[in-house]
C-alpha atoms as a printed R data frame, in Angstrom:
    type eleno elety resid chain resno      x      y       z
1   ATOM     1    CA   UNK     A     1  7.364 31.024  -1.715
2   ATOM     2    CA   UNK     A     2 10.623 29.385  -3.414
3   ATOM     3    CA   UNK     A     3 12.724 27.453  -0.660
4   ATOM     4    CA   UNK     A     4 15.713 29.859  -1.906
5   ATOM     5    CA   UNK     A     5 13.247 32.899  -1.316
6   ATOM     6    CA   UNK     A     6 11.856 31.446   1.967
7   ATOM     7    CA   UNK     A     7 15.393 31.016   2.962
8   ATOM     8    CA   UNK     A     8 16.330 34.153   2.535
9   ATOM     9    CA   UNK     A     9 13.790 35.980   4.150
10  ATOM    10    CA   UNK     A    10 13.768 33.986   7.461
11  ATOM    11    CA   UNK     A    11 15.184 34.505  10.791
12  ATOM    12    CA   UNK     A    12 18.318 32.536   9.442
13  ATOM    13    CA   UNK     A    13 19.445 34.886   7.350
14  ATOM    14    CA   UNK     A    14 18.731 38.091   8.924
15  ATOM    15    CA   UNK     A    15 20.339 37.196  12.474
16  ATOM    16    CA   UNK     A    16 22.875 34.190  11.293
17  ATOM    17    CA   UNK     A    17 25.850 33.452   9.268
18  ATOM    18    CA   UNK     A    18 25.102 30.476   6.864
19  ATOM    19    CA   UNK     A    19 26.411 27.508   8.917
20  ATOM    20    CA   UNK     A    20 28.961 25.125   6.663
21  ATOM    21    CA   UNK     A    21 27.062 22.181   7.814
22  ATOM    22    CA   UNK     A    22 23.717 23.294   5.847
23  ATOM    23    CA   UNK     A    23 22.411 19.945   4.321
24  ATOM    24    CA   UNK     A    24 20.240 19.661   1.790
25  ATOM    25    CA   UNK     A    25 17.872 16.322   1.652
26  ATOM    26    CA   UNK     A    26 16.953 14.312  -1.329
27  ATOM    27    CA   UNK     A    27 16.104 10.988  -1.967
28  ATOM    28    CA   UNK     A    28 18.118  8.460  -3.186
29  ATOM    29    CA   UNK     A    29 20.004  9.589  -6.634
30  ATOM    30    CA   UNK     A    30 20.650  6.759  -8.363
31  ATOM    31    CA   UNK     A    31 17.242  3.898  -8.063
32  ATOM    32    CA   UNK     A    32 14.801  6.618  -6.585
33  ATOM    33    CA   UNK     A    33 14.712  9.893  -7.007
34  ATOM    34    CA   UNK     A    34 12.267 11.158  -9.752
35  ATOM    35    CA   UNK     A    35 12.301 13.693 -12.571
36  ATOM    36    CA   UNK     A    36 10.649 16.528 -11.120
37  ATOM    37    CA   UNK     A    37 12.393 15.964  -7.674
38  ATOM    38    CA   UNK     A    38 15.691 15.922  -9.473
39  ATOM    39    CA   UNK     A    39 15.215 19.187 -11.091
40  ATOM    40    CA   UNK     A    40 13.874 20.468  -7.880
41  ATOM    41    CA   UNK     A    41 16.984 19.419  -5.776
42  ATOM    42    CA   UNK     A    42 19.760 20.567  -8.719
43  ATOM    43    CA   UNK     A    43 17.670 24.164  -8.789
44  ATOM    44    CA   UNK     A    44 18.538 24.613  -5.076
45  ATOM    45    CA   UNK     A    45 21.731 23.500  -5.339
46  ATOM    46    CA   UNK     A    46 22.700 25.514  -8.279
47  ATOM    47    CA   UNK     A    47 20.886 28.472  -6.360
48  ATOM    48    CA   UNK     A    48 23.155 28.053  -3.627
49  ATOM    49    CA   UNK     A    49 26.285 27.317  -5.842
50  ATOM    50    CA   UNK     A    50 25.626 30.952  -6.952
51  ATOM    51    CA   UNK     A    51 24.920 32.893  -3.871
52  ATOM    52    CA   UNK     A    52 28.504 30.602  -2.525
53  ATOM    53    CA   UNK     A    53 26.563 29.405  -0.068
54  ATOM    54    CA   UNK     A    54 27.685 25.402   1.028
55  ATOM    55    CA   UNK     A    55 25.783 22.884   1.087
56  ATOM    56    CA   UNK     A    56 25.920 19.217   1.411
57  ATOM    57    CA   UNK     A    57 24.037 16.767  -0.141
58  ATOM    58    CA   UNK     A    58 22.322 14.029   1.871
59  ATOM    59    CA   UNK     A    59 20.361 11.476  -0.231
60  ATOM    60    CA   UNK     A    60 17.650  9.387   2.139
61  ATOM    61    CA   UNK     A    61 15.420  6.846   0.626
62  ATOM    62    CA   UNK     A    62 12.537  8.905   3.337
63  ATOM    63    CA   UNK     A    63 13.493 12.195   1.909
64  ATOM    64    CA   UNK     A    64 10.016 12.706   1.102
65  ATOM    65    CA   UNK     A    65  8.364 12.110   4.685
66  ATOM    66    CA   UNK     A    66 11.323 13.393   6.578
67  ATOM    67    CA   UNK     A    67 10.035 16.583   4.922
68  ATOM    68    CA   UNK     A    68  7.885 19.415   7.029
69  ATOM    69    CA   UNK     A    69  5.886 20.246   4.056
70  ATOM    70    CA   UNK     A    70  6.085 16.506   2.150
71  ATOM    71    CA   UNK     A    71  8.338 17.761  -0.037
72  ATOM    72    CA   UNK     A    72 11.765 17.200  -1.474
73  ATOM    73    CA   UNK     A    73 14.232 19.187  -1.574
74  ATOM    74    CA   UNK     A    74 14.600 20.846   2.042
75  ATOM    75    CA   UNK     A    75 17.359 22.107   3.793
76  ATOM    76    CA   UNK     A    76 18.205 21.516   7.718
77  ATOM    77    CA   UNK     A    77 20.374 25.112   7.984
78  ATOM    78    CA   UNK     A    78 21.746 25.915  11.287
79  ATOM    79    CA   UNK     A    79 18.249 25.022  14.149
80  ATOM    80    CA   UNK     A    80 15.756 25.592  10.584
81  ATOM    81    CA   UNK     A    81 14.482 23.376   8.310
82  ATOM    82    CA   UNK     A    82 12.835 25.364   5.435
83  ATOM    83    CA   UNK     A    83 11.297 23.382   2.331
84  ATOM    84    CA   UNK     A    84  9.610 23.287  -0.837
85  ATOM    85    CA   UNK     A    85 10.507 25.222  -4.053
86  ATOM    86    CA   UNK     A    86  8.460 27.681  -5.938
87  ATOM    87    CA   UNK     A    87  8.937 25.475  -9.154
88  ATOM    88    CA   UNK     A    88  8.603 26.673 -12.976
89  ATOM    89    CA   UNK     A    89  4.717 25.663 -13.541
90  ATOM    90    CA   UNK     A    90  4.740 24.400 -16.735
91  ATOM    91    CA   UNK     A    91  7.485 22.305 -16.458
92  ATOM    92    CA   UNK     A    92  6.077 20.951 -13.206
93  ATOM    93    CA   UNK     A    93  3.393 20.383 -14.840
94  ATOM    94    CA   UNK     A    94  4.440 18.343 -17.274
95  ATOM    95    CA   UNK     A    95  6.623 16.139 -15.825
96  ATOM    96    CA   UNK     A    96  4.006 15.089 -13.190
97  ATOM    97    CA   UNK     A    97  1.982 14.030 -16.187
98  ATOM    98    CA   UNK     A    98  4.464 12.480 -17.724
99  ATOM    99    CA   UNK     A    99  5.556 10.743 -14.790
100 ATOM   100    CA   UNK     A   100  2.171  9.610 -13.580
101 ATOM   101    CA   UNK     A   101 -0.285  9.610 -16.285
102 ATOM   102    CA   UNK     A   102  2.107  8.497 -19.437
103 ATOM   103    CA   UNK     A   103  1.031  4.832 -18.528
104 ATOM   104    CA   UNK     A   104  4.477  3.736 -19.726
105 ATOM   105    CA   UNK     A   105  6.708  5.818 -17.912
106 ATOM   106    CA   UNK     A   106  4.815  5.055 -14.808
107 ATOM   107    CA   UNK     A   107  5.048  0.792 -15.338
108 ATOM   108    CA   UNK     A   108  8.493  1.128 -16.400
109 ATOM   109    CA   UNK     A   109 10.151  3.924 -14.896
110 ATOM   110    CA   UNK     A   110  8.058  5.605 -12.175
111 ATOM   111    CA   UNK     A   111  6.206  2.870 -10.265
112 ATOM   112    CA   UNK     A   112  9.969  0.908  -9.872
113 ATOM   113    CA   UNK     A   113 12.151  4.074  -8.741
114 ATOM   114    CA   UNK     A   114  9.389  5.303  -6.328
115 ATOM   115    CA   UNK     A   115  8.824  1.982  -4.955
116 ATOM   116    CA   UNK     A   116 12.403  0.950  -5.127
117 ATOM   117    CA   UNK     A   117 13.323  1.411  -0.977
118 ATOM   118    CA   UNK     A   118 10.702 -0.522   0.425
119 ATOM   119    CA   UNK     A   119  9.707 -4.245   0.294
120 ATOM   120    CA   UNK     A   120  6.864 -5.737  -2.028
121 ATOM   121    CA   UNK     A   121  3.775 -5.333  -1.136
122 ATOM   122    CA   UNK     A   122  4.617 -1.785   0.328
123 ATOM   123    CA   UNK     A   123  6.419 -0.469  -2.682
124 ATOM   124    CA   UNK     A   124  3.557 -1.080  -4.696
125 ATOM   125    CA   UNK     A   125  1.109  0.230  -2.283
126 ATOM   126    CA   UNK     A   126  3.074  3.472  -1.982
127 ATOM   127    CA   UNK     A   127  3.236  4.078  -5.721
128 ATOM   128    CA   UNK     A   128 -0.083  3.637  -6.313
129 ATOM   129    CA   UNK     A   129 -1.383  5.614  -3.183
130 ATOM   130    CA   UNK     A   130  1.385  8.582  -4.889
131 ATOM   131    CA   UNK     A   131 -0.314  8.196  -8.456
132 ATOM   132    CA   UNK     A   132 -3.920  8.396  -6.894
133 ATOM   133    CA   UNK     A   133 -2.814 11.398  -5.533
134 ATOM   134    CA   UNK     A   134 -1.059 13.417  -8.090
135 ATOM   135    CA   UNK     A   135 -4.103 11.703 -10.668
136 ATOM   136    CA   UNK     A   136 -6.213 13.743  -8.888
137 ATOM   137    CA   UNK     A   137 -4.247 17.106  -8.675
138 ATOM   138    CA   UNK     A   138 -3.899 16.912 -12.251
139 ATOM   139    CA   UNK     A   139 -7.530 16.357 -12.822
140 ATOM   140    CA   UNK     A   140 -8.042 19.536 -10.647
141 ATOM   141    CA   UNK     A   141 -5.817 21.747 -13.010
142 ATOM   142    CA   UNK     A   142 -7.199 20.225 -16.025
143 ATOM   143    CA   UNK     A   143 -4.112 18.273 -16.928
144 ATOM   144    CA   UNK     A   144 -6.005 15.269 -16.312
145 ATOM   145    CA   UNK     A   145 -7.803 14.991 -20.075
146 ATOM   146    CA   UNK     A   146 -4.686 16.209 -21.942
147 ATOM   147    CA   UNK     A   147 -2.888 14.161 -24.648
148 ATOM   148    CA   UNK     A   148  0.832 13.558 -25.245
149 ATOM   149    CA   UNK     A   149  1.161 15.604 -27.809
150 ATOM   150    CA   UNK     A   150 -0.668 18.388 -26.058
151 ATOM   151    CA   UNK     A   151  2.073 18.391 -23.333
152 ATOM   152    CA   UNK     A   152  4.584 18.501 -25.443
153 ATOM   153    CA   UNK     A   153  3.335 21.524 -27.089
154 ATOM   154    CA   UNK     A   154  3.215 23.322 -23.498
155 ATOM   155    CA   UNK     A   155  6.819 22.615 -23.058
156 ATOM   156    CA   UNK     A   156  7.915 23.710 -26.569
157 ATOM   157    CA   UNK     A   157  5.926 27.406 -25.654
158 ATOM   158    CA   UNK     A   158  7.780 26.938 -22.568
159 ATOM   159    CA   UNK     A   159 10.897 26.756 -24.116
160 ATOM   160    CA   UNK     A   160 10.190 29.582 -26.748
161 ATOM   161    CA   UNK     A   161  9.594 31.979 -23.998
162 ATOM   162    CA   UNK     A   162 12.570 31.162 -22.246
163 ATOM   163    CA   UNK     A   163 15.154 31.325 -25.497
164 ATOM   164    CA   UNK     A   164 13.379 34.278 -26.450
165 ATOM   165    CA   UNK     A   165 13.872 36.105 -22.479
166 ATOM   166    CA   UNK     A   166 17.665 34.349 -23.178
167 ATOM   167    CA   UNK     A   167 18.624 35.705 -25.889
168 ATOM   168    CA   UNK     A   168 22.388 35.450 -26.402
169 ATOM   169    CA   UNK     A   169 22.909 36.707 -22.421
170 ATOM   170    CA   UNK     A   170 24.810 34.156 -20.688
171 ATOM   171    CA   UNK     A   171 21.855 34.433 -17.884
172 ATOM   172    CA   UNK     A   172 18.330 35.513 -18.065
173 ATOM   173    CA   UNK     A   173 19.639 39.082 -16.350
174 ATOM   174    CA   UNK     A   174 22.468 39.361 -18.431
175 ATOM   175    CA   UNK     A   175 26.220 38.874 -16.619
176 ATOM   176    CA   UNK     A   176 24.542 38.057 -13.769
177 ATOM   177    CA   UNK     A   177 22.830 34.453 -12.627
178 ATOM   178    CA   UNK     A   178 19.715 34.570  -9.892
179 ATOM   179    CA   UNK     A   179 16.894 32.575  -8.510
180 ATOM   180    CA   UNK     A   180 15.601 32.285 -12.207
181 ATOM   181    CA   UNK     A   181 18.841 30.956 -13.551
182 ATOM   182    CA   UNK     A   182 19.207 27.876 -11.296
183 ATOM   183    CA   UNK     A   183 15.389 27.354 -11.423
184 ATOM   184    CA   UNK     A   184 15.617 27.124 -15.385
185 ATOM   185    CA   UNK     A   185 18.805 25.302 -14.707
186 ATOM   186    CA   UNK     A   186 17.421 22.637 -12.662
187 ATOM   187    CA   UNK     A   187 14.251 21.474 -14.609
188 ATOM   188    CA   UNK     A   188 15.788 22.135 -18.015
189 ATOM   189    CA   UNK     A   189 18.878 20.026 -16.805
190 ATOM   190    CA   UNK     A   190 16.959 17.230 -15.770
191 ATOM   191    CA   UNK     A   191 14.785 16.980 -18.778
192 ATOM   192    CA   UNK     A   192 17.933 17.111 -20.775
193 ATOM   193    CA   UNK     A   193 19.710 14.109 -18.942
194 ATOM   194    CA   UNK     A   194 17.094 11.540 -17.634
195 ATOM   195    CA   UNK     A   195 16.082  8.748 -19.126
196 ATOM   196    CA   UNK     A   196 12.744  8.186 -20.270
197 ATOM   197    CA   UNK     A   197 10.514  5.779 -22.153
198 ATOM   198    CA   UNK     A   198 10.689  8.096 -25.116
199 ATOM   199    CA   UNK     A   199 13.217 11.107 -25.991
200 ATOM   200    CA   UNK     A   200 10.130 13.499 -26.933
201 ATOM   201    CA   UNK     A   201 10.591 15.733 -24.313
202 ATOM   202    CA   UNK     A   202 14.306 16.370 -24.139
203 ATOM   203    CA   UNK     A   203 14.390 16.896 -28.351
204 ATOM   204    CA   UNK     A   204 11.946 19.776 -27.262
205 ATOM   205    CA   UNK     A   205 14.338 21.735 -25.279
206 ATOM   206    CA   UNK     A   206 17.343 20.652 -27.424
207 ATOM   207    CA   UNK     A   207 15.488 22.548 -30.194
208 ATOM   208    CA   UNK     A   208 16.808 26.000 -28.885
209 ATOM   209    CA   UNK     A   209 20.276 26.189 -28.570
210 ATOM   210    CA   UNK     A   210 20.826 28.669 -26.567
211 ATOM   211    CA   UNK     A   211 19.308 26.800 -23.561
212 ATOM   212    CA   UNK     A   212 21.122 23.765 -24.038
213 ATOM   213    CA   UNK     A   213 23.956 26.420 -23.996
214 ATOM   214    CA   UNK     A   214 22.912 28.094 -20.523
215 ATOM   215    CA   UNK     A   215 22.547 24.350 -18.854
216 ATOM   216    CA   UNK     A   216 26.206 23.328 -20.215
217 ATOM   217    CA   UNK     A   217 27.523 27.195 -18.570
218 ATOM   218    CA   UNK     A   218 25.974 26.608 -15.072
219 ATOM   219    CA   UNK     A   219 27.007 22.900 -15.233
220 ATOM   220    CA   UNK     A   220 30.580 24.030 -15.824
221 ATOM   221    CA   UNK     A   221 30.664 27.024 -13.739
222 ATOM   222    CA   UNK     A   222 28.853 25.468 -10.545
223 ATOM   223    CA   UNK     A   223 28.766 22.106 -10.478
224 ATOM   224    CA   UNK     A   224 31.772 20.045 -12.375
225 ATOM   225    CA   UNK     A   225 35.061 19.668 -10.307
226 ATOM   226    CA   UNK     A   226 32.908 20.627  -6.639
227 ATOM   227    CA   UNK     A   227 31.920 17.620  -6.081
228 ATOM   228    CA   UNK     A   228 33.365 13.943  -7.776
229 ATOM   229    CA   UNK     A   229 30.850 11.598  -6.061
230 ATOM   230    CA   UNK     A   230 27.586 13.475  -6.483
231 ATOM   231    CA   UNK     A   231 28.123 15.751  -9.261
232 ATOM   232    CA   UNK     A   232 28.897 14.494 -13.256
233 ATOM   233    CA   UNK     A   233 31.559 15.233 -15.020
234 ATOM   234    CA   UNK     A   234 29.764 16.508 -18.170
235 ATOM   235    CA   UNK     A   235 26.471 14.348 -18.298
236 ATOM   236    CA   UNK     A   236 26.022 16.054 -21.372
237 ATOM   237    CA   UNK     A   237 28.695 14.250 -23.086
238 ATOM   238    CA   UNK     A   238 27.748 11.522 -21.447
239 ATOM   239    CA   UNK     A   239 24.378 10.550 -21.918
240 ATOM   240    CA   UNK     A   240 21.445 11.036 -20.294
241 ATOM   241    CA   UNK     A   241 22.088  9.823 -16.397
242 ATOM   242    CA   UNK     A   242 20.390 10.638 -13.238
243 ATOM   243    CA   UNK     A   243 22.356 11.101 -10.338
């Protein structure tokens, strides 16, 4: 079950107001936080941003065992803490692999950002203890033999599936934006403005307009002037940054 789903469904929201002090946990946004976090967290919070439901963001560099389930994001939300999100699969998919089994990525950008809170020898141990792990969860799915250009071609069906469910709607059910939206929203948004070893995977979903269209609408609507510190100020314009 999606965290937004889960959170929705529990004892919170049938018996409690949503409290103004909800927080939402992530790790650090600037040295540490990886791709497929990063989309996971900005899903949630554009989820949330929707249903006007505050939220505030607290970035720990022990997001990630602070977590019931091991997972980032979660939310602390009044005496709860629910976490995990029901991710897109493909996309999670592929941005494990490209963060763990792209052997440059993970020298030069994974291994570094993951590692970056602790002290050497520990950062290194960590990292590699995380790759072994996800290695082998790939190998389970049979993402473990794939090629580059393989990948790629999963997220470019992706991507045709979700401009063709688009269309010219300014959300996926029409005037209105749901879970889906600020699911789409987060990965898609993350792919679009991180910085990788190679641009491959962002040209992919900057093939179809129309999503690069959606991201730029629920950027605008639900995330630039809310927050100055956290939030950008048009990363598209910008350049690709992680924050």
């Amino acid at each position: 079950m999606s965290l937004a789903a889960e959170a929705f469904v529990s004892q919170i929201a049938a018996a409690e107001p949503w409290p103004e002090n909800a927080a939402l946990y992530q790790q650090m946004k600037e040295e540490q936080i990886l791709l497929s976090d990063n989309a996971s967290c900005l899903a949630v919070q554009a989820f949330l941003q929707m249903c006007s439901l505050p939220v505030h963001v607290v970035c720990r560099p022990n997001a990630e065992y602070m977590s019931p389930s091991g997972k980032v994001p979660f939310i602390h939300v009044g005496n709860q803490v629910v976490s995990e999100l029901g991710p897109i699969v493909q996309f999670v998919k592929a941005k494990l692999y490209l963060q763990w089994c792209d052997d440059a990525t993970v020298e030069e950008i994974t291994h570094p950002r993951y590692g970056s809170p602790y002290p050497w020898p520990l950062n290194r141990i960590l990292a590699y203890q995380k790759q072994w792990e996800v290695r082998r969860k790939m190998k389970a799915i049979g993402w473990a033999g794939k090629s580059l250009e393989q990948v790629l071609e999963d997220v470019d069906q992706c991507c045709q599936a979700l401009s063709q469910r688009l269309g010219t709607q300014p959300y996926f059910f029409n005037k209105l934006p749901t879970e889906l939206d600020a699911l789409v929203f987060g990965h898609l948004f993350t792919i679009l403005t991180t910085q990788l070893t190679s641009d491959e995977l962002s040209e992919k979903v900057k093939n179809y307009s129309n999503l690069v269209a959606f991201c730029r609408r629920i950027e605008q609507q639900y995330f630039e002037g809310r927050d100055k510190d956290s939030s950008s100020t048009s990363r598209f314009s910008k350049g690709p940054l992680l924050r």
